[in-house]
XYZ file of C-alpha atoms in Angstrom:
742
model
C -67.352 42.002 101.746
C -70.126 39.796 100.256
C -69.090 36.309 99.543
C -70.938 34.188 96.913
C -73.133 32.637 99.540
C -74.197 36.137 100.837
C -74.480 37.221 97.185
C -77.049 34.583 96.684
C -78.894 35.829 99.784
C -78.933 39.266 98.385
C -80.465 38.195 95.124
C -82.963 35.796 96.690
C -84.093 38.729 98.650
C -84.327 40.820 95.488
C -86.614 38.187 93.997
C -88.795 38.047 97.038
C -88.972 41.739 97.647
C -90.030 42.338 94.006
C -93.587 41.194 94.977
C -94.079 43.942 97.505
C -93.794 47.755 97.537
C -90.337 49.069 96.996
C -90.891 52.041 99.219
C -92.489 49.875 102.004
C -89.554 47.478 102.109
C -86.806 50.136 102.099
C -88.537 52.194 104.860
C -88.319 49.181 107.072
C -84.669 48.709 106.327
C -83.577 50.194 109.633
C -84.846 47.173 111.285
C -82.792 45.016 109.082
C -79.040 45.399 109.480
C -78.032 43.214 106.682
C -75.963 44.982 103.901
C -77.673 42.681 101.589
C -81.101 44.224 102.189
C -79.463 47.703 101.566
C -78.345 46.575 98.200
C -81.624 44.760 97.462
C -83.407 48.031 97.942
C -80.924 49.805 95.985
C -81.478 47.497 92.985
C -85.227 47.758 93.387
C -85.201 51.580 93.470
C -83.038 51.730 90.423
C -85.133 49.259 88.519
C -88.213 51.300 89.332
C -86.544 54.515 88.220
C -85.068 53.256 84.972
C -85.844 55.088 81.796
C -84.947 54.816 78.133
C -82.377 57.401 77.102
C -80.939 57.103 73.524
C -78.997 59.746 71.663
C -79.395 63.488 70.641
C -79.688 64.875 67.207
C -75.868 65.175 67.019
C -75.434 61.557 68.057
C -74.050 62.386 71.437
C -75.473 61.050 74.684
C -78.023 63.044 76.571
C -76.956 64.699 79.860
C -78.610 64.338 83.239
C -79.884 67.598 84.626
C -80.633 68.210 88.301
C -83.163 71.004 87.315
C -85.606 71.097 84.419
C -84.889 73.564 81.564
C -86.471 76.970 81.861
C -88.346 76.961 78.604
C -88.659 73.510 77.349
C -89.315 72.028 80.939
C -87.832 68.571 79.994
C -86.984 66.532 83.008
C -84.224 63.957 83.576
C -81.777 63.381 80.615
C -82.006 66.051 78.004
C -80.407 66.881 74.665
C -80.212 70.664 75.381
C -78.244 72.883 77.615
C -79.355 76.161 79.151
C -77.983 78.172 76.223
C -79.821 76.069 73.699
C -82.957 76.254 75.716
C -82.697 79.968 75.742
C -82.172 80.114 71.954
C -85.323 78.051 71.398
C -87.283 80.455 73.701
C -86.149 83.416 71.564
C -87.001 81.617 68.418
C -90.532 80.891 69.889
C -90.945 84.630 70.801
C -89.858 85.683 67.335
C -92.696 83.743 65.682
C -95.298 85.761 67.779
C -97.815 83.006 67.649
C -100.857 82.786 69.903
C -103.929 80.607 70.429
C -104.015 76.809 70.286
C -101.125 76.679 67.793
C -98.896 78.250 70.432
C -98.487 75.127 72.585
C -98.122 72.910 69.572
C -95.265 74.978 68.030
C -93.493 75.152 71.489
C -93.732 71.291 71.895
C -92.336 70.955 68.262
C -89.487 73.294 68.981
C -88.663 71.601 72.279
C -88.500 68.167 70.651
C -84.754 68.991 69.841
C -84.226 68.486 73.677
C -86.120 64.984 73.952
C -83.535 62.346 74.800
C -84.850 60.458 71.681
C -84.124 63.472 69.336
C -81.722 61.409 67.257
C -84.647 59.210 66.211
C -87.245 61.834 65.937
C -85.177 63.711 63.549
C -83.700 60.471 61.779
C -80.211 61.832 62.556
C -78.347 58.724 61.419
C -79.732 58.778 57.876
C -80.783 62.317 57.069
C -80.658 65.922 58.041
C -83.958 67.652 58.977
C -85.239 70.568 61.044
C -88.728 69.126 61.759
C -89.124 65.961 63.627
C -91.170 63.148 61.994
C -94.704 64.010 63.047
C -96.928 61.039 64.005
C -99.502 60.496 61.236
C -102.198 57.848 61.843
C -102.681 57.566 58.044
C -99.265 56.023 57.759
C -99.540 52.365 58.760
C -97.324 50.929 61.587
C -96.837 47.354 62.102
C -95.439 47.716 65.608
C -96.656 48.903 68.886
C -93.232 49.954 70.397
C -94.266 53.563 70.836
C -97.457 54.510 72.677
C -99.411 56.286 69.972
C -102.894 55.324 70.823
C -104.233 56.557 67.548
C -102.702 60.115 67.840
C -102.459 61.911 64.693
C -100.272 64.958 65.628
C -99.565 65.846 61.980
C -103.249 66.440 61.250
C -103.792 68.235 64.474
C -100.730 70.537 63.771
C -102.094 71.194 60.195
C -105.518 72.023 61.500
C -104.324 74.406 64.323
C -101.321 75.962 62.642
C -101.914 75.938 58.873
C -102.240 79.843 58.898
C -98.816 80.071 60.688
C -96.056 82.048 58.833
C -92.993 79.734 58.368
C -90.711 82.677 59.158
C -88.386 81.786 62.105
C -89.917 78.266 62.325
C -88.256 74.939 61.508
C -90.477 74.620 58.401
C -88.626 77.645 56.757
C -85.817 75.211 55.675
C -88.241 73.254 53.432
C -90.364 76.119 52.192
C -88.299 76.924 49.156
C -88.794 80.513 48.189
C -91.828 80.958 50.379
C -90.167 82.132 53.555
C -92.767 84.663 54.244
C -95.640 82.458 53.383
C -97.885 80.443 55.595
C -97.896 76.719 55.980
C -101.237 76.546 54.014
C -99.902 78.674 51.240
C -96.835 76.378 50.745
C -98.277 72.915 51.136
C -101.899 73.612 50.170
C -103.522 70.505 51.853
C -103.144 68.262 54.877
C -102.242 65.331 52.587
C -99.309 67.262 51.104
C -98.211 68.638 54.525
C -98.261 65.187 56.129
C -96.681 63.477 53.197
C -93.707 65.843 53.746
C -93.407 65.724 57.516
C -95.461 62.745 58.681
C -94.479 59.310 59.655
C -95.158 56.394 61.980
C -93.328 54.534 64.711
C -91.906 51.295 63.353
C -89.170 48.799 64.151
C -86.387 51.272 63.568
C -87.744 54.663 64.410
C -90.219 56.696 66.334
C -92.329 59.791 65.524
C -93.293 62.957 67.441
C -96.795 63.017 68.889
C -96.430 66.217 70.875
C -95.212 64.649 73.984
C -91.929 63.143 75.302
C -91.269 59.826 73.668
C -92.267 56.792 75.567
C -92.451 53.062 74.872
C -94.446 50.009 75.644
C -91.553 47.598 76.056
C -91.652 44.219 77.694
C -89.718 43.873 80.963
C -87.562 40.835 79.818
C -86.167 39.192 76.742
C -86.896 35.522 77.767
C -87.058 33.154 80.810
C -83.851 33.072 82.818
C -81.721 30.116 81.765
C -81.291 27.316 84.200
C -77.833 26.516 82.674
C -75.697 26.460 79.681
C -75.084 23.186 77.825
C -71.857 22.812 75.814
C -70.395 20.320 73.410
C -66.730 20.127 72.546
C -66.030 20.315 68.805
C -62.189 20.647 68.568
C -59.044 20.514 70.522
C -56.484 23.280 70.124
C -56.351 26.852 71.202
C -57.757 29.730 69.033
C -58.165 33.350 69.488
C -60.449 34.534 66.792
C -63.553 33.059 64.950
C -65.385 34.641 62.106
C -68.239 33.164 59.968
C -67.555 32.775 56.354
C -69.106 35.642 54.522
C -70.806 33.360 51.968
C -73.319 32.345 54.698
C -72.285 28.732 54.756
C -71.465 26.491 57.650
C -67.774 27.336 57.342
C -65.926 29.538 59.746
C -62.347 31.004 60.012
C -60.247 30.330 62.954
C -56.939 31.991 63.861
C -54.438 31.406 66.609
C -52.257 33.749 68.400
C -49.116 32.532 66.643
C -50.413 33.785 63.300
C -52.105 31.021 61.374
C -55.629 31.282 59.966
C -57.603 28.063 59.285
C -60.789 27.453 57.321
C -63.116 24.990 59.188
C -66.420 23.325 58.583
C -69.018 23.397 61.393
C -71.162 20.250 61.957
C -74.880 20.833 62.287
C -76.405 21.011 65.590
C -77.284 17.616 67.107
C -75.100 15.638 64.616
C -72.506 14.684 67.289
C -69.714 15.336 64.767
C -66.492 17.181 65.357
C -65.480 20.498 63.615
C -63.252 19.745 60.505
C -60.046 21.730 60.120
C -57.724 21.187 57.097
C -54.480 22.004 58.869
C -52.473 20.921 55.839
C -54.063 23.681 53.749
C -53.755 26.927 55.774
C -55.955 29.839 54.682
C -53.119 32.238 55.735
C -49.832 31.764 57.442
C -48.287 34.867 59.029
C -46.051 33.231 61.560
C -43.072 34.894 60.082
C -44.468 38.476 60.441
C -46.166 37.972 63.700
C -44.428 38.455 66.972
C -46.099 35.859 69.382
C -45.756 36.333 73.176
C -47.876 36.769 76.280
C -50.125 39.585 75.064
C -48.670 39.854 71.513
C -49.699 37.929 68.409
C -52.370 37.820 65.708
C -55.159 39.479 67.599
C -57.972 40.148 65.009
C -59.401 39.172 61.644
C -62.230 40.850 59.764
C -63.913 40.462 56.264
C -64.968 43.514 54.296
C -68.837 43.958 54.360
C -68.663 43.744 50.532
C -66.377 40.738 50.506
C -68.383 38.732 48.083
C -67.396 41.249 45.398
C -64.048 42.586 46.424
C -62.338 39.610 48.390
C -60.895 42.087 50.885
C -59.606 40.586 54.199
C -57.958 42.352 57.205
C -55.706 41.125 59.914
C -54.534 42.879 63.114
C -51.181 41.574 64.614
C -48.074 42.591 66.432
C -44.651 42.557 64.934
C -41.117 43.072 66.135
C -39.220 45.772 64.111
C -35.837 44.276 65.136
C -36.702 40.891 63.327
C -38.853 42.505 60.711
C -37.855 46.024 59.489
C -40.968 46.532 57.286
C -42.983 46.520 60.677
C -41.570 49.891 61.877
C -43.825 52.867 62.096
C -44.288 55.963 64.266
C -43.979 55.431 68.030
C -47.153 56.042 70.092
C -44.777 57.699 72.710
C -43.784 60.882 70.920
C -43.586 64.611 71.333
C -47.267 65.245 70.424
C -48.237 63.544 73.668
C -45.218 64.861 75.649
C -43.699 61.495 75.737
C -39.894 60.647 75.114
C -39.260 56.962 74.221
C -35.556 57.311 75.360
C -36.780 57.994 78.975
C -39.100 54.893 79.118
C -37.800 51.715 80.859
C -37.222 48.535 78.985
C -40.251 46.375 79.324
C -39.774 42.504 79.559
C -36.489 42.962 77.746
C -37.952 44.913 74.864
C -37.058 48.566 73.928
C -39.870 51.163 73.821
C -41.722 50.810 70.419
C -39.839 47.678 69.456
C -43.144 46.113 69.030
C -45.890 47.466 66.805
C -49.692 47.130 66.231
C -50.521 46.634 62.573
C -53.505 46.204 60.378
C -52.798 44.680 57.061
C -55.084 44.115 54.096
C -55.010 40.891 51.923
C -56.918 39.567 48.962
C -58.667 36.181 49.057
C -61.075 34.168 47.084
C -62.681 32.760 50.229
C -60.577 29.518 50.213
C -56.979 30.761 50.094
C -55.262 34.139 50.670
C -52.470 35.340 48.597
C -49.607 35.677 51.202
C -48.656 39.117 49.871
C -49.974 42.180 51.754
C -52.072 44.380 49.553
C -52.059 47.397 51.715
C -50.721 48.455 55.158
C -53.685 50.142 56.812
C -52.234 51.078 60.225
C -48.864 50.920 62.058
C -48.128 52.193 65.408
C -45.122 51.541 67.840
C -46.215 50.432 71.366
C -44.410 51.994 74.365
C -44.825 48.697 76.535
C -45.511 45.108 75.742
C -49.116 44.898 77.110
C -52.415 46.536 76.785
C -53.064 46.994 73.095
C -56.405 45.271 72.528
C -56.071 44.465 68.824
C -59.536 43.359 67.806
C -60.960 44.743 64.474
C -64.654 44.867 63.508
C -66.715 46.356 60.664
C -69.559 48.402 61.732
C -72.771 46.510 60.637
C -74.586 49.866 59.844
C -71.838 52.205 58.662
C -69.270 49.736 57.078
C -66.388 51.393 58.842
C -63.541 49.612 60.520
C -63.375 49.774 64.323
C -60.085 49.157 65.885
C -59.724 48.538 69.680
C -56.658 49.835 71.332
C -55.511 49.579 75.014
C -53.572 52.144 76.972
C -50.222 50.799 75.915
C -49.284 49.069 79.179
C -47.503 49.716 82.455
C -49.300 49.975 85.762
C -52.001 52.626 86.110
C -51.387 54.254 82.625
C -48.665 56.458 84.179
C -48.572 58.652 81.095
C -52.450 58.951 80.900
C -52.492 57.921 77.366
C -56.058 56.968 77.669
C -57.226 60.479 78.407
C -54.669 62.104 76.163
C -56.427 63.711 73.307
C -53.375 63.397 71.038
C -52.811 59.701 71.674
C -54.539 56.647 70.064
C -53.718 54.639 73.077
C -56.657 53.662 75.318
C -59.064 54.470 72.449
C -61.547 52.904 70.081
C -60.792 53.986 66.617
C -63.144 54.265 63.526
C -61.490 54.295 60.135
C -62.548 54.400 56.534
C -60.683 51.808 54.512
C -62.638 52.234 51.361
C -60.869 55.426 50.356
C -57.264 55.939 50.042
C -56.021 59.210 51.581
C -54.312 61.725 49.361
C -51.300 63.767 50.270
C -53.238 66.585 51.785
C -55.214 64.366 53.999
C -52.159 62.488 55.205
C -50.601 65.871 56.049
C -53.677 67.482 57.453
C -54.545 64.607 59.875
C -51.026 63.083 60.300
C -52.459 59.737 59.611
C -50.953 56.434 60.838
C -51.504 54.573 57.515
C -53.679 54.093 54.458
C -57.140 55.082 55.584
C -59.304 58.118 55.615
C -61.501 59.705 58.383
C -65.243 59.265 58.339
C -66.775 62.600 58.166
C -69.101 61.955 61.095
C -66.403 60.934 63.596
C -66.958 62.920 66.671
C -63.756 64.955 66.874
C -63.057 65.803 63.170
C -63.438 69.421 63.933
C -61.445 69.487 67.197
C -57.957 70.352 66.314
C -56.916 69.134 69.874
C -58.178 65.617 69.194
C -57.080 62.939 66.914
C -59.831 62.404 64.295
C -59.560 58.597 64.299
C -61.092 58.529 67.770
C -64.494 57.176 68.173
C -64.459 56.738 71.945
C -61.884 57.135 74.711
C -60.849 56.208 78.262
C -60.476 52.414 77.963
C -57.752 50.315 79.504
C -57.602 47.222 77.419
C -60.638 46.476 75.550
C -60.747 42.663 75.105
C -63.527 41.592 72.650
C -66.268 43.921 71.436
C -69.379 43.119 69.588
C -72.435 44.642 67.894
C -75.671 43.234 68.720
C -76.858 41.488 65.502
C -80.513 42.406 65.976
C -79.788 45.973 67.390
C -76.557 47.067 65.698
C -76.561 50.357 67.582
C -75.830 48.356 70.800
C -71.917 48.111 70.706
C -70.622 46.484 73.924
C -66.979 46.224 74.905
C -65.403 44.278 77.729
C -62.612 46.355 79.297
C -60.014 44.591 81.367
C -59.356 46.230 84.800
C -56.303 46.555 86.990
C -56.662 46.137 90.626
C -60.225 45.354 91.526
C -62.911 45.582 88.664
C -63.575 44.181 85.233
C -66.269 45.957 83.278
C -68.569 45.971 80.226
C -69.167 49.222 78.582
C -71.811 50.335 76.070
C -69.755 52.279 73.516
C -71.266 55.455 72.094
C -69.957 58.164 69.779
C -67.495 60.537 71.576
C -67.994 58.597 74.886
C -65.296 58.745 77.607
C -65.222 55.708 79.730
C -63.098 56.975 82.473
C -59.811 55.243 82.734
C -57.371 56.076 84.511
C -59.508 58.067 86.742
C -62.099 55.337 87.069
C -61.815 51.511 87.219
C -65.264 49.885 87.057
C -67.748 51.919 88.916
C -65.328 53.722 91.331
C -62.384 56.229 91.244
C -59.045 54.762 90.699
C -55.866 56.007 92.454
C -52.646 55.162 91.016
C -49.283 55.118 92.943
C -47.827 56.916 89.799
C -49.164 60.232 88.930
C -48.963 61.619 85.499
C -48.150 65.168 84.580
C -50.478 64.937 81.690
C -53.465 64.167 84.065
C -56.516 66.486 83.507
C -59.966 66.170 84.990
C -62.806 64.653 82.869
C -66.392 65.503 82.880
C -69.316 63.246 82.327
C -67.363 59.846 82.345
C -69.541 56.982 81.075
C -69.665 54.165 83.758
C -69.957 50.471 82.908
C -73.359 48.744 82.500
C -71.972 45.583 84.167
C -68.940 44.764 86.207
C -67.457 42.227 88.796
C -64.699 42.219 91.309
C -61.499 40.246 91.141
C -61.894 38.780 94.560
C -65.344 37.520 93.524
C -63.893 35.170 90.966
C -60.514 34.280 92.397
C -60.072 34.911 96.067
C -56.674 33.137 96.323
C -54.973 35.149 93.652
C -57.148 38.209 93.351
C -56.560 37.898 89.682
C -59.175 38.265 86.855
C -59.421 39.435 83.275
C -62.682 39.880 81.473
C -63.525 38.303 78.141
C -66.304 39.999 76.197
C -68.832 38.035 74.152
C -72.149 38.451 72.285
C -75.809 38.974 72.572
C -77.039 35.465 72.150
C -79.408 35.539 69.030
C -79.555 31.780 68.090
C -82.722 29.657 68.397
C -80.774 26.699 69.732
C -81.296 27.850 73.340
C -84.168 30.180 73.363
C -83.871 30.805 77.147
C -80.621 32.538 76.408
C -82.061 34.569 73.646
C -81.191 38.327 73.978
C -78.736 37.686 76.856
C -75.258 39.277 76.584
C -72.619 36.567 77.367
C -69.227 37.245 78.800
C -66.615 35.530 80.812
C -63.451 35.612 82.925
C -60.234 34.406 81.398
C -58.976 32.602 84.490
C -62.004 31.537 86.382
C -63.667 29.630 83.609
C -67.219 31.038 84.266
C -69.859 32.584 82.178
C -72.197 35.527 83.072
C -75.463 36.399 81.232
C -76.449 40.113 81.122
C -80.099 40.881 80.492
C -81.296 44.498 79.680
C -84.435 45.215 81.840
C -86.445 46.830 80.607
C -85.289 46.654 76.957
C -83.974 49.997 75.690
C -83.065 51.208 79.203
C -79.326 50.455 79.386
C -79.965 48.822 82.822
C -78.448 45.376 82.715
C -78.863 42.615 85.439
C -76.096 39.991 85.407
C -75.816 36.551 86.836
C -73.598 33.525 86.681
C -74.738 30.797 84.352
C -74.088 27.117 85.478
C -72.123 25.178 82.885
C -72.313 21.667 81.939
C -70.969 19.485 79.085
C -73.505 17.121 77.319
C -72.612 13.568 77.922
C -72.613 12.730 74.183
C -70.151 15.603 73.239
C -68.134 14.565 70.112
C -64.998 15.127 72.228
C -64.856 14.558 75.955
C -65.119 17.823 77.862
C -62.919 16.571 80.987
C -59.304 17.058 81.048
C -56.905 14.120 80.738
C -56.012 14.501 84.501
C -59.682 14.649 85.679
C -60.674 11.217 86.856
C -64.039 12.377 88.300
C -67.294 11.858 86.548
C -68.201 15.631 86.778
C -70.114 17.015 83.829
C -68.615 20.438 84.240
C -66.217 21.123 81.394
C -62.492 21.722 82.003
C -62.346 24.944 79.926
C -59.103 26.341 81.124
C -58.603 29.947 79.992
C -61.650 31.528 78.095
C -59.774 33.499 75.565
C -62.692 34.614 73.277
C -66.130 33.867 72.050
C -67.144 33.053 68.439
C -70.353 33.153 66.357
C -71.304 31.369 63.189
C -73.783 32.182 60.397
C -76.547 30.564 62.342
C -75.715 32.871 65.360
C -74.842 29.822 67.450
C -72.168 31.007 69.959
C -68.785 29.303 70.670
C -66.198 29.383 73.544
C -62.666 29.742 72.534
C -60.718 28.228 75.366
C -57.206 27.033 76.043
C -58.586 23.418 76.233
C -60.463 23.607 72.845
C -63.453 24.882 70.990
C -66.974 24.658 72.517
C -70.483 25.254 71.192
C -73.648 26.132 73.057
C -76.210 23.322 72.402
C -79.929 22.709 73.276
C -80.322 22.871 77.187
C -82.218 19.556 77.352
C -79.061 17.754 76.257
C -77.624 18.629 79.695
C -81.037 18.147 81.493
C -81.511 21.844 81.805
C -85.108 23.069 81.673
C -86.144 25.809 79.167
C -89.857 26.180 78.605
C -89.297 27.703 75.273
C -87.349 24.766 73.843
C -90.342 22.732 73.154
C -92.512 25.681 72.108
C -94.498 25.794 75.350
C -94.035 29.527 75.552
C -93.901 32.353 72.989
C -90.395 32.769 71.479
C -89.054 36.323 72.248
C -89.926 38.688 69.340
C -87.229 40.538 67.390
C -86.499 43.860 69.255
C -86.513 47.272 67.350
C -82.970 48.709 66.716
C -82.919 51.970 68.757
C -80.275 54.217 69.437
C -78.162 53.068 72.646
C -79.234 54.560 75.865
C -77.292 57.359 77.510
C -75.059 56.664 80.561
C -77.556 58.205 83.032
C -78.667 54.895 84.586
C -75.185 53.660 85.253
C -74.393 57.214 86.582
C -77.252 56.902 89.092
C -75.963 53.488 90.135
C -72.397 54.794 90.317
C -73.504 57.642 92.495
C -75.636 55.305 94.753
C -72.824 52.918 95.313
C -70.253 55.542 96.000
C -72.527 57.016 98.633
C -73.190 53.592 100.148
C -69.467 52.878 100.412
C -68.872 56.324 102.146
C -71.720 55.627 104.526
C -70.332 52.298 105.462
C -66.700 53.585 105.764
C -65.487 51.593 102.786
C -62.907 52.752 100.416
C -64.727 51.847 97.019
C -64.871 48.203 97.989
C -68.452 47.486 99.001
C -68.535 43.785 97.900
C -71.131 44.354 95.317
C -70.722 41.305 92.976
C -72.275 42.845 89.935
C -74.081 45.865 88.989
C -77.381 44.388 89.767
C -79.137 41.072 89.301
C -79.871 37.755 90.613
C -78.131 34.424 90.083
C -79.299 31.875 87.657
C -81.128 28.778 88.928
C -78.772 26.472 90.618
C -75.969 28.940 91.463
C -75.480 27.342 94.812
C -74.343 24.277 92.984
C -71.884 26.156 90.912
C -68.623 24.388 90.141
C -65.755 26.982 89.963
C -62.886 25.948 87.644
C -59.989 27.811 88.766
C -56.851 27.471 86.556
C -53.364 28.653 87.021
C -52.628 31.146 84.370
C -50.047 33.393 82.944
C -50.309 37.028 81.914
C -48.203 39.857 80.449
C -48.153 41.347 83.996
C -48.084 40.194 87.505
C -51.223 38.132 88.412
C -51.499 39.936 91.718
C -52.404 43.037 89.782
C -55.383 41.222 88.457
C -54.329 42.344 84.987
C -55.027 41.063 81.670
């Protein structure tokens, strides 16, 4: 097993080997017995092979094929299966085209199989049968796509204007002229390209007759040498949301059920965060049941809050103490589960505790303590693993609700894979429309919401329509990238060995309880409801429990944000996440951008000497500048995109690196600030699938049982890792710490 020292050697070798040929290095590996070199070569090969693979036209992830399609000859990840490929071939033959137009029409038909089909056909915003054809007469301010002056629209018009639209994709837009030619319908190149042409810009691509490719930089910004923090407040908070009015105010909530309105001091002011504890924004302590993994778990403001004042809270309640809390039990006959046969959990009967989403009305300063509407109520079979975070999608305006597998070791009832259960799922709800009696009956809804029409399983009678993604164990803190909202990352708490970060996509299955992290999971308790799954999506980043806490083997991941503040430009574009117990932070960088391949490294932490509140603990007599964070419960973000750590010892903010004597070449403008990246559809799981297969094979070769000692998916340590100070705290959790559960 690799220790942190050997891990540093691995990643130092990666840095060194990157200057020489990948093939030459790994061919010589038989003379180097170190496992570190094996993993270094693995990382380099994968980095070399990485490709960009977003979504298909139906917004599902492309699939990796071992052999190219017969007709369309698309290699790698594709958006067509063999049946669809054959259908396109028959359509092409039915057109009966020849000459130079033949190859152009074939390429246009096969664009449906391109892994970027969702963008070529603008699937998220419109329905079209013809991809957007690259037209050089349409101006483009970005060079993200390799166009090189190609005007495919003009070329297609020139070569195919006499083509009959019958049996072609153009027939759908030909009106009554289904038997007419392209020329007879659109009359001129200008009219034709006005209808079908477009350019590559910040948010989309166009079809140039070839597979989509990009000129994308290899990195977001220089690697950070460290993260500098200041402590702004004492006290323990679980949620932080910026005020929708765009001001320097934020909302903070604690697990017990209180929500505060606070004023954030400006960067560099050396002032503390101001909380008016005498004038609570909302007090739900009477309704909230507060225990180890129970409490007020999420808050969210409606996207149109400035006009409607709608505010949402996710919390747990006890139906014994508060009868209004009661709802349908997640353990029911629909999922072949009998609550009477479940054991008592920590003194509680099955479904005594519930997950609730409530809606309130507020003017932005004070909330009327009367519930406007109960959005969702579900009884929990056990006392752990119920996520609880709520988020509004930045592009679609729907409410996303993160729900764990319900608890108990190994998900013995396999709720996470059960299509009729909402446990172990990420849900997507429409809270803007109240369901009528027909919808309530048809979908057997769990509250006052409707189902978005484009949810992935609305037409599948075997699946609950609320489900957006499935196969998660206990998602603890998810976020959308504020620059690329299609990037939706969730940290998922593991059980025995691995903690992971997943890139959430429509209809995705993330493997639990068949997989934990990158490798298969074997539970001592088997479920009669277990069924095999196909095409699981593996995490983009992960770490092992023993890597952060070898004494206890305990770990629990805390998800964060893509850093988009200008305060520390060397962190810009880095996805930040932490471990609850270890008090450490990782940074994940996607390389190249758009690929879904993330490199992860520990970031050294220091507290600035002029912090408004001392970062050392009361019992710490040393002069160490490392902050005594305690448990890292969550992350927060304000309206300036500054990032905060919500820890058991207080609230911390990331500040300029120079305040801790960390070097960042971008801080003083000596290098170009990273440019805003285009928001493209998230990549498919093919890259993580390749890594999963490689690691599994490596473990088998070395006689290991899924425990190869790989610290992270791939990556190298931040500068100064050898001097990392590990802050290991004694912690409590809803289950045994020896399980590494959170």
